[in-house]
PDB file of C-alpha atoms in Angstrom:
ATOM      1  CA  MET A   1       0.282 -33.807   1.911  1.00 38.00           C
ATOM      2  CA  GLY A   2       2.019 -31.295  -0.335  1.00 40.00           C
ATOM      3  CA  ASP A   3       3.962 -31.722  -3.540  1.00 39.00           C
ATOM      4  CA  TYR A   4       7.583 -32.615  -3.020  1.00 31.00           C
ATOM      5  CA  TRP A   5      10.889 -32.930  -4.723  1.00 35.00           C
ATOM      6  CA  THR A   6      14.335 -33.949  -3.626  1.00 34.00           C
ATOM      7  CA  THR A   7      17.742 -32.608  -4.473  1.00 35.00           C
ATOM      8  CA  ASP A   8      18.534 -35.673  -6.601  1.00 40.00           C
ATOM      9  CA  GLY A   9      16.128 -34.451  -9.312  1.00 43.00           C
ATOM     10  CA  ASN A  10      13.359 -36.969  -8.642  1.00 47.00           C
ATOM     11  CA  ASN A  11      10.196 -34.849  -9.000  1.00 49.00           C
ATOM     12  CA  THR A  12       7.708 -37.449 -10.218  1.00 47.00           C
ATOM     13  CA  GLY A  13       5.230 -36.680  -7.432  1.00 54.00           C
ATOM     14  CA  SER A  14       5.289 -32.976  -8.207  1.00 58.00           C
ATOM     15  CA  THR A  15       4.805 -33.557 -11.947  1.00 61.00           C
ATOM     16  CA  THR A  16       1.849 -35.871 -11.415  1.00 58.00           C
ATOM     17  CA  SER A  17       0.198 -33.472  -9.006  1.00 80.00           C
ATOM     18  CA  GLY A  18       0.822 -30.566 -11.393  1.00 80.00           C
ATOM     19  CA  SER A  19      -0.876 -32.383 -14.271  1.00 89.00           C
ATOM     20  CA  ALA A  20      -3.887 -33.183 -12.106  1.00 90.00           C
ATOM     21  CA  ARG A  21      -4.146 -29.565 -11.006  1.00 91.00           C
ATOM     22  CA  ALA A  22      -3.968 -28.337 -14.589  1.00 94.00           C
ATOM     23  CA  LEU A  23      -6.745 -30.705 -15.632  1.00 95.00           C
ATOM     24  CA  THR A  24      -8.922 -29.708 -12.688  1.00 95.00           C
ATOM     25  CA  ALA A  25      -8.296 -25.999 -13.267  1.00 97.00           C
ATOM     26  CA  GLY A  26      -9.109 -26.364 -16.959  1.00 97.00           C
ATOM     27  CA  ILE A  27     -12.374 -28.201 -16.296  1.00 97.00           C
ATOM     28  CA  LEU A  28     -13.367 -25.645 -13.680  1.00 98.00           C
ATOM     29  CA  MET A  29     -12.792 -22.625 -15.891  1.00 98.00           C
ATOM     30  CA  VAL A  30     -14.384 -24.116 -19.009  1.00 98.00           C
ATOM     31  CA  SER A  31     -17.423 -24.986 -16.883  1.00 98.00           C
ATOM     32  CA  TRP A  32     -17.512 -21.481 -15.402  1.00 98.00           C
ATOM     33  CA  VAL A  33     -17.398 -19.788 -18.806  1.00 98.00           C
ATOM     34  CA  ALA A  34     -20.010 -22.212 -20.151  1.00 98.00           C
ATOM     35  CA  LEU A  35     -22.259 -21.262 -17.225  1.00 98.00           C
ATOM     36  CA  LEU A  36     -21.925 -17.565 -18.126  1.00 98.00           C
ATOM     37  CA  TRP A  37     -23.038 -18.284 -21.690  1.00 98.00           C
ATOM     38  CA  LEU A  38     -25.903 -20.462 -20.465  1.00 98.00           C
ATOM     39  CA  LEU A  39     -27.117 -17.735 -18.118  1.00 98.00           C
ATOM     40  CA  GLU A  40     -26.954 -15.154 -20.902  1.00 98.00           C
ATOM     41  CA  GLY A  41     -29.000 -17.496 -23.110  1.00 98.00           C
ATOM     42  CA  ILE A  42     -31.616 -17.810 -20.369  1.00 98.00           C
ATOM     43  CA  ASP A  43     -31.587 -14.038 -19.932  1.00 97.00           C
ATOM     44  CA  VAL A  44     -32.218 -13.454 -23.627  1.00 97.00           C
ATOM     45  CA  MET A  45     -34.995 -16.068 -23.789  1.00 97.00           C
ATOM     46  CA  THR A  46     -36.757 -14.540 -20.780  1.00 97.00           C
ATOM     47  CA  GLY A  47     -36.651 -10.974 -22.094  1.00 96.00           C
ATOM     48  CA  HIS A  48     -33.665 -10.070 -19.919  1.00 96.00           C
ATOM     49  CA  ALA A  49     -35.443 -11.053 -16.720  1.00 97.00           C
ATOM     50  CA  LEU A  50     -32.120 -11.892 -15.059  1.00 97.00           C
ATOM     51  CA  ASP A  51     -30.921  -8.312 -15.355  1.00 95.00           C
ATOM     52  CA  THR A  52     -32.893  -7.565 -12.207  1.00 95.00           C
ATOM     53  CA  TYR A  53     -30.101  -9.340 -10.309  1.00 97.00           C
ATOM     54  CA  GLY A  54     -27.634  -6.615 -11.272  1.00 97.00           C
ATOM     55  CA  ILE A  55     -26.471  -4.158  -8.613  1.00 97.00           C
ATOM     56  CA  SER A  56     -28.447  -0.955  -8.098  1.00 96.00           C
ATOM     57  CA  PRO A  57     -26.340   1.369  -5.938  1.00 96.00           C
ATOM     58  CA  ARG A  58     -27.073   2.296  -2.352  1.00 96.00           C
ATOM     59  CA  GLU A  59     -30.274   0.304  -2.050  1.00 94.00           C
ATOM     60  CA  LEU A  60     -29.924  -1.969   0.967  1.00 95.00           C
ATOM     61  CA  SER A  61     -31.863  -4.830  -0.610  1.00 93.00           C
ATOM     62  CA  GLU A  62     -29.467  -4.802  -3.586  1.00 94.00           C
ATOM     63  CA  LEU A  63     -26.552  -6.066  -1.497  1.00 96.00           C
ATOM     64  CA  ARG A  64     -27.896  -9.577  -1.999  1.00 96.00           C
ATOM     65  CA  ASP A  65     -27.226  -9.177  -5.738  1.00 97.00           C
ATOM     66  CA  VAL A  66     -23.476  -8.672  -5.273  1.00 97.00           C
ATOM     67  CA  VAL A  67     -22.803 -12.355  -6.011  1.00 97.00           C
ATOM     68  CA  PRO A  68     -25.261 -13.096  -8.866  1.00 98.00           C
ATOM     69  CA  ALA A  69     -24.324  -9.860 -10.649  1.00 98.00           C
ATOM     70  CA  ALA A  70     -20.812 -11.270 -11.223  1.00 98.00           C
ATOM     71  CA  PHE A  71     -22.277 -14.104 -13.322  1.00 98.00           C
ATOM     72  CA  LEU A  72     -24.654 -12.097 -15.513  1.00 98.00           C
ATOM     73  CA  HIS A  73     -24.113  -9.928 -18.597  1.00 97.00           C
ATOM     74  CA  SER A  74     -25.922  -7.360 -20.700  1.00 94.00           C
ATOM     75  CA  GLY A  75     -25.619  -9.158 -24.036  1.00 96.00           C
ATOM     76  CA  TRP A  76     -23.652 -11.654 -26.093  1.00 97.00           C
ATOM     77  CA  GLU A  77     -20.908  -9.164 -26.888  1.00 96.00           C
ATOM     78  CA  HIS A  78     -20.490  -8.432 -23.194  1.00 97.00           C
ATOM     79  CA  VAL A  79     -20.132 -12.070 -22.159  1.00 98.00           C
ATOM     80  CA  ALA A  80     -17.828 -12.742 -25.114  1.00 98.00           C
ATOM     81  CA  SER A  81     -15.481  -9.913 -24.119  1.00 96.00           C
ATOM     82  CA  ASN A  82     -15.099 -11.382 -20.630  1.00 97.00           C
ATOM     83  CA  SER A  83     -14.843 -15.054 -21.544  1.00 98.00           C
ATOM     84  CA  VAL A  84     -11.264 -15.353 -22.795  1.00 98.00           C
ATOM     85  CA  PRO A  85      -9.515 -13.288 -20.102  1.00 98.00           C
ATOM     86  CA  LEU A  86     -11.597 -14.990 -17.400  1.00 98.00           C
ATOM     87  CA  LEU A  87     -10.714 -18.400 -18.808  1.00 98.00           C
ATOM     88  CA  VAL A  88      -6.987 -17.656 -19.053  1.00 98.00           C
ATOM     89  CA  LEU A  89      -6.512 -15.728 -15.813  1.00 98.00           C
ATOM     90  CA  GLY A  90      -8.787 -18.057 -13.876  1.00 98.00           C
ATOM     91  CA  PHE A  91      -6.912 -21.119 -15.127  1.00 98.00           C
ATOM     92  CA  ILE A  92      -3.559 -19.688 -14.070  1.00 98.00           C
ATOM     93  CA  ALA A  93      -4.879 -18.688 -10.646  1.00 98.00           C
ATOM     94  CA  ALA A  94      -6.631 -22.029 -10.090  1.00 97.00           C
ATOM     95  CA  LEU A  95      -3.360 -23.898 -10.630  1.00 95.00           C
ATOM     96  CA  GLY A  96      -2.417 -22.717  -7.136  1.00 92.00           C
ATOM     97  CA  GLY A  97      -5.144 -24.873  -5.578  1.00 93.00           C
ATOM     98  CA  LEU A  98      -8.920 -24.821  -5.667  1.00 95.00           C
ATOM     99  CA  ARG A  99      -9.527 -23.864  -2.041  1.00 95.00           C
ATOM    100  CA  ARG A 100      -7.288 -20.846  -2.313  1.00 96.00           C
ATOM    101  CA  PHE A 101      -8.790 -19.991  -5.689  1.00 97.00           C
ATOM    102  CA  ALA A 102     -12.336 -20.136  -4.295  1.00 97.00           C
ATOM    103  CA  ALA A 103     -11.350 -17.859  -1.414  1.00 98.00           C
ATOM    104  CA  VAL A 104      -9.664 -15.404  -3.781  1.00 98.00           C
ATOM    105  CA  VAL A 105     -12.650 -15.258  -6.147  1.00 98.00           C
ATOM    106  CA  ALA A 106     -15.110 -14.842  -3.261  1.00 98.00           C
ATOM    107  CA  THR A 107     -13.038 -11.946  -1.918  1.00 98.00           C
ATOM    108  CA  ILE A 108     -12.901 -10.297  -5.344  1.00 98.00           C
ATOM    109  CA  ILE A 109     -16.648 -10.640  -5.915  1.00 98.00           C
ATOM    110  CA  VAL A 110     -17.528  -9.166  -2.527  1.00 98.00           C
ATOM    111  CA  ILE A 111     -15.089  -6.235  -2.689  1.00 98.00           C
ATOM    112  CA  SER A 112     -15.923  -5.445  -6.310  1.00 98.00           C
ATOM    113  CA  GLY A 113     -19.673  -5.728  -5.749  1.00 97.00           C
ATOM    114  CA  VAL A 114     -19.754  -3.687  -2.562  1.00 98.00           C
ATOM    115  CA  GLY A 115     -17.513  -1.072  -4.189  1.00 98.00           C
ATOM    116  CA  VAL A 116     -19.976  -0.781  -7.068  1.00 98.00           C
ATOM    117  CA  TRP A 117     -22.886  -0.602  -4.639  1.00 97.00           C
ATOM    118  CA  LEU A 118     -21.222   2.276  -2.819  1.00 98.00           C
ATOM    119  CA  THR A 119     -19.919   4.332  -5.753  1.00 97.00           C
ATOM    120  CA  ALA A 120     -21.861   3.611  -8.965  1.00 96.00           C
ATOM    121  CA  PRO A 121     -24.031   6.425 -10.342  1.00 95.00           C
ATOM    122  CA  ALA A 122     -27.639   6.514  -9.177  1.00 94.00           C
ATOM    123  CA  PHE A 123     -30.289   4.785 -11.291  1.00 93.00           C
ATOM    124  CA  THR A 124     -27.791   2.403 -12.909  1.00 95.00           C
ATOM    125  CA  VAL A 125     -27.647  -1.400 -12.896  1.00 96.00           C
ATOM    126  CA  THR A 126     -24.219  -3.028 -12.932  1.00 97.00           C
ATOM    127  CA  LEU A 127     -23.539  -6.637 -13.855  1.00 97.00           C
ATOM    128  CA  GLY A 128     -20.800  -8.688 -15.491  1.00 97.00           C
ATOM    129  CA  ALA A 129     -17.691 -10.739 -14.745  1.00 97.00           C
ATOM    130  CA  SER A 130     -15.317  -7.854 -15.463  1.00 97.00           C
ATOM    131  CA  GLY A 131     -14.775  -7.244 -11.763  1.00 97.00           C
ATOM    132  CA  VAL A 132     -13.580 -10.826 -11.379  1.00 98.00           C
ATOM    133  CA  VAL A 133     -11.347 -10.486 -14.440  1.00 98.00           C
ATOM    134  CA  PHE A 134      -9.681  -7.369 -13.047  1.00 98.00           C
ATOM    135  CA  GLY A 135      -9.450  -8.999  -9.638  1.00 98.00           C
ATOM    136  CA  LEU A 136      -7.674 -12.058 -10.990  1.00 98.00           C
ATOM    137  CA  LEU A 137      -5.374  -9.772 -12.953  1.00 98.00           C
ATOM    138  CA  GLY A 138      -4.428  -7.848  -9.808  1.00 98.00           C
ATOM    139  CA  TYR A 139      -4.029 -11.056  -7.840  1.00 98.00           C
ATOM    140  CA  LEU A 140      -1.668 -12.628 -10.369  1.00 98.00           C
ATOM    141  CA  LEU A 141       0.355  -9.436 -10.761  1.00 98.00           C
ATOM    142  CA  VAL A 142       1.258  -9.246  -7.066  1.00 97.00           C
ATOM    143  CA  ARG A 143       0.963 -12.850  -5.840  1.00 97.00           C
ATOM    144  CA  GLY A 144       4.562 -13.771  -6.540  1.00 96.00           C
ATOM    145  CA  PHE A 145       5.914 -10.740  -4.696  1.00 96.00           C
ATOM    146  CA  VAL A 146       3.628 -11.311  -1.705  1.00 97.00           C
ATOM    147  CA  ASP A 147       4.472 -15.032  -1.492  1.00 95.00           C
ATOM    148  CA  ARG A 148       8.124 -14.397  -2.368  1.00 94.00           C
ATOM    149  CA  ARG A 149       8.054 -17.092  -5.036  1.00 94.00           C
ATOM    150  CA  PRO A 150      10.203 -16.330  -8.097  1.00 95.00           C
ATOM    151  CA  TRP A 151       8.203 -18.564 -10.432  1.00 95.00           C
ATOM    152  CA  ASP A 152       4.967 -16.742  -9.590  1.00 96.00           C
ATOM    153  CA  VAL A 153       6.756 -13.416 -10.093  1.00 97.00           C
ATOM    154  CA  LEU A 154       7.640 -14.548 -13.622  1.00 97.00           C
ATOM    155  CA  ILE A 155       4.045 -15.612 -14.212  1.00 97.00           C
ATOM    156  CA  GLY A 156       2.898 -12.182 -13.042  1.00 97.00           C
ATOM    157  CA  ILE A 157       5.279 -10.504 -15.477  1.00 97.00           C
ATOM    158  CA  GLY A 158       3.928 -12.642 -18.301  1.00 97.00           C
ATOM    159  CA  VAL A 159       0.362 -11.759 -17.337  1.00 97.00           C
ATOM    160  CA  ALA A 160       1.317  -8.072 -17.276  1.00 97.00           C
ATOM    161  CA  VAL A 161       2.752  -8.302 -20.795  1.00 97.00           C
ATOM    162  CA  VAL A 162      -0.378  -9.952 -22.207  1.00 97.00           C
ATOM    163  CA  TYR A 163      -3.141  -8.309 -20.179  1.00 96.00           C
ATOM    164  CA  GLY A 164      -1.543  -5.231 -18.640  1.00 94.00           C
ATOM    165  CA  SER A 165      -3.397  -2.925 -21.032  1.00 94.00           C
ATOM    166  CA  LEU A 166      -6.636  -3.896 -19.274  1.00 95.00           C
ATOM    167  CA  LEU A 167      -5.572  -1.695 -16.382  1.00 94.00           C
ATOM    168  CA  TRP A 168      -6.739   1.341 -18.358  1.00 93.00           C
ATOM    169  CA  GLY A 169     -10.236   0.040 -17.647  1.00 93.00           C
ATOM    170  CA  VAL A 170     -10.079   1.401 -14.095  1.00 94.00           C
ATOM    171  CA  LEU A 171     -10.323   4.922 -15.524  1.00 90.00           C
ATOM    172  CA  PRO A 172     -13.729   6.559 -16.164  1.00 90.00           C
ATOM    173  CA  THR A 173     -13.362   6.723 -19.932  1.00 84.00           C
ATOM    174  CA  ASP A 174     -16.757   5.281 -20.973  1.00 83.00           C
ATOM    175  CA  SER A 175     -20.044   6.086 -19.257  1.00 79.00           C
ATOM    176  CA  GLY A 176     -21.464   2.726 -20.318  1.00 85.00           C
ATOM    177  CA  ILE A 177     -18.714   0.697 -18.634  1.00 92.00           C
ATOM    178  CA  SER A 178     -18.422   0.262 -14.876  1.00 95.00           C
ATOM    179  CA  TRP A 179     -14.927   1.481 -14.127  1.00 95.00           C
ATOM    180  CA  GLN A 180     -15.965   1.172 -10.472  1.00 96.00           C
ATOM    181  CA  GLY A 181     -16.354  -2.595 -10.875  1.00 97.00           C
ATOM    182  CA  HIS A 182     -12.965  -2.775 -12.571  1.00 97.00           C
ATOM    183  CA  LEU A 183     -11.226  -0.669  -9.941  1.00 98.00           C
ATOM    184  CA  PHE A 184     -12.695  -2.420  -6.920  1.00 98.00           C
ATOM    185  CA  GLY A 185     -12.180  -5.798  -8.561  1.00 98.00           C
ATOM    186  CA  LEU A 186      -8.498  -4.953  -8.975  1.00 98.00           C
ATOM    187  CA  ILE A 187      -8.336  -3.835  -5.341  1.00 98.00           C
ATOM    188  CA  GLY A 188     -10.058  -7.050  -4.291  1.00 98.00           C
ATOM    189  CA  GLY A 189      -7.521  -9.170  -6.167  1.00 98.00           C
ATOM    190  CA  VAL A 190      -4.554  -7.388  -4.618  1.00 98.00           C
ATOM    191  CA  ALA A 191      -6.148  -7.676  -1.176  1.00 98.00           C
ATOM    192  CA  ALA A 192      -6.770 -11.393  -1.715  1.00 98.00           C
ATOM    193  CA  ALA A 193      -3.085 -11.930  -2.501  1.00 97.00           C
ATOM    194  CA  PHE A 194      -2.281 -10.601   0.977  1.00 97.00           C
ATOM    195  CA  PHE A 195      -5.206 -12.275   2.738  1.00 96.00           C
ATOM    196  CA  PHE A 196      -4.333 -15.718   1.384  1.00 96.00           C
ATOM    197  CA  ARG A 197      -0.560 -15.507   1.089  1.00 93.00           C
ATOM    198  CA  ARG A 198       1.305 -18.782   1.207  1.00 85.00           C
ATOM    199  CA  PRO A 199       3.785 -19.576   3.981  1.00 78.00           C
ATOM    200  CA  PRO A 200       7.400 -19.912   2.826  1.00 67.00           C
ATOM    201  CA  ALA A 201       8.507 -23.345   1.631  1.00 61.00           C
ATOM    202  CA  ARG A 202       9.617 -25.587   4.503  1.00 61.00           C
ATOM    203  CA  ARG A 203      12.833 -27.561   4.265  1.00 53.00           C
ATOM    204  CA  GLY A 204      12.518 -30.993   5.854  1.00 52.00           C
ATOM    205  CA  PRO A 205      15.120 -33.609   6.763  1.00 53.00           C
ATOM    206  CA  ASP A 206      17.674 -34.903   4.253  1.00 50.00           C
ATOM    207  CA  ASN A 207      17.244 -31.855   2.007  1.00 49.00           C
ATOM    208  CA  LEU A 208      13.569 -32.647   1.328  1.00 49.00           C
ATOM    209  CA  VAL A 209      11.669 -29.516   0.331  1.00 44.00           C
ATOM    210  CA  THR A 210       7.932 -29.368   0.855  1.00 43.00           C
ATOM    211  CA  VAL A 211       5.505 -26.775  -0.456  1.00 45.00           C
TER     212      VAL A 211
END
């Protein structure tokens, strides 16, 4: 049963559902970021043993590391740089529903990881949540246009104002940073917006609008 509102201005059901979604999205993203910090702590304490789960390009066995690589980092500074944008962008995206959010993130991780596996320089190991960050950025930038929802278009514009400068990260400007992960993450986010587009709002009887 979806949120609803009527033309007489009674939107109590929608408000209640929106508050619950915000709380759930907030808990999810705080937990996710906390997990990243916990994993980095374990990595440091084990002499960076978890780094082996990063992606080494064009080795068939390394395809299994596409998922874990998105949750690991190369140091405290690395995880810190990803934490805030992941928290903010993930929270905004998760407000649209957890099932859709999970599908979007899974799509981003797979496309970003496989893209890195195919194109990263030989003898490198790539890990980090940056691909997810860029994917969520791309997803939020185009979601409103794909779904034809004005409110989401406005959200996308706001995201562009705050985080649009991140897009420079898809360019090969630093040999120590995986621009491939950024680029394919962005592509994955845009693709996810199309894969999981919402149907247009349906108008029911007596001017009842359901979404």
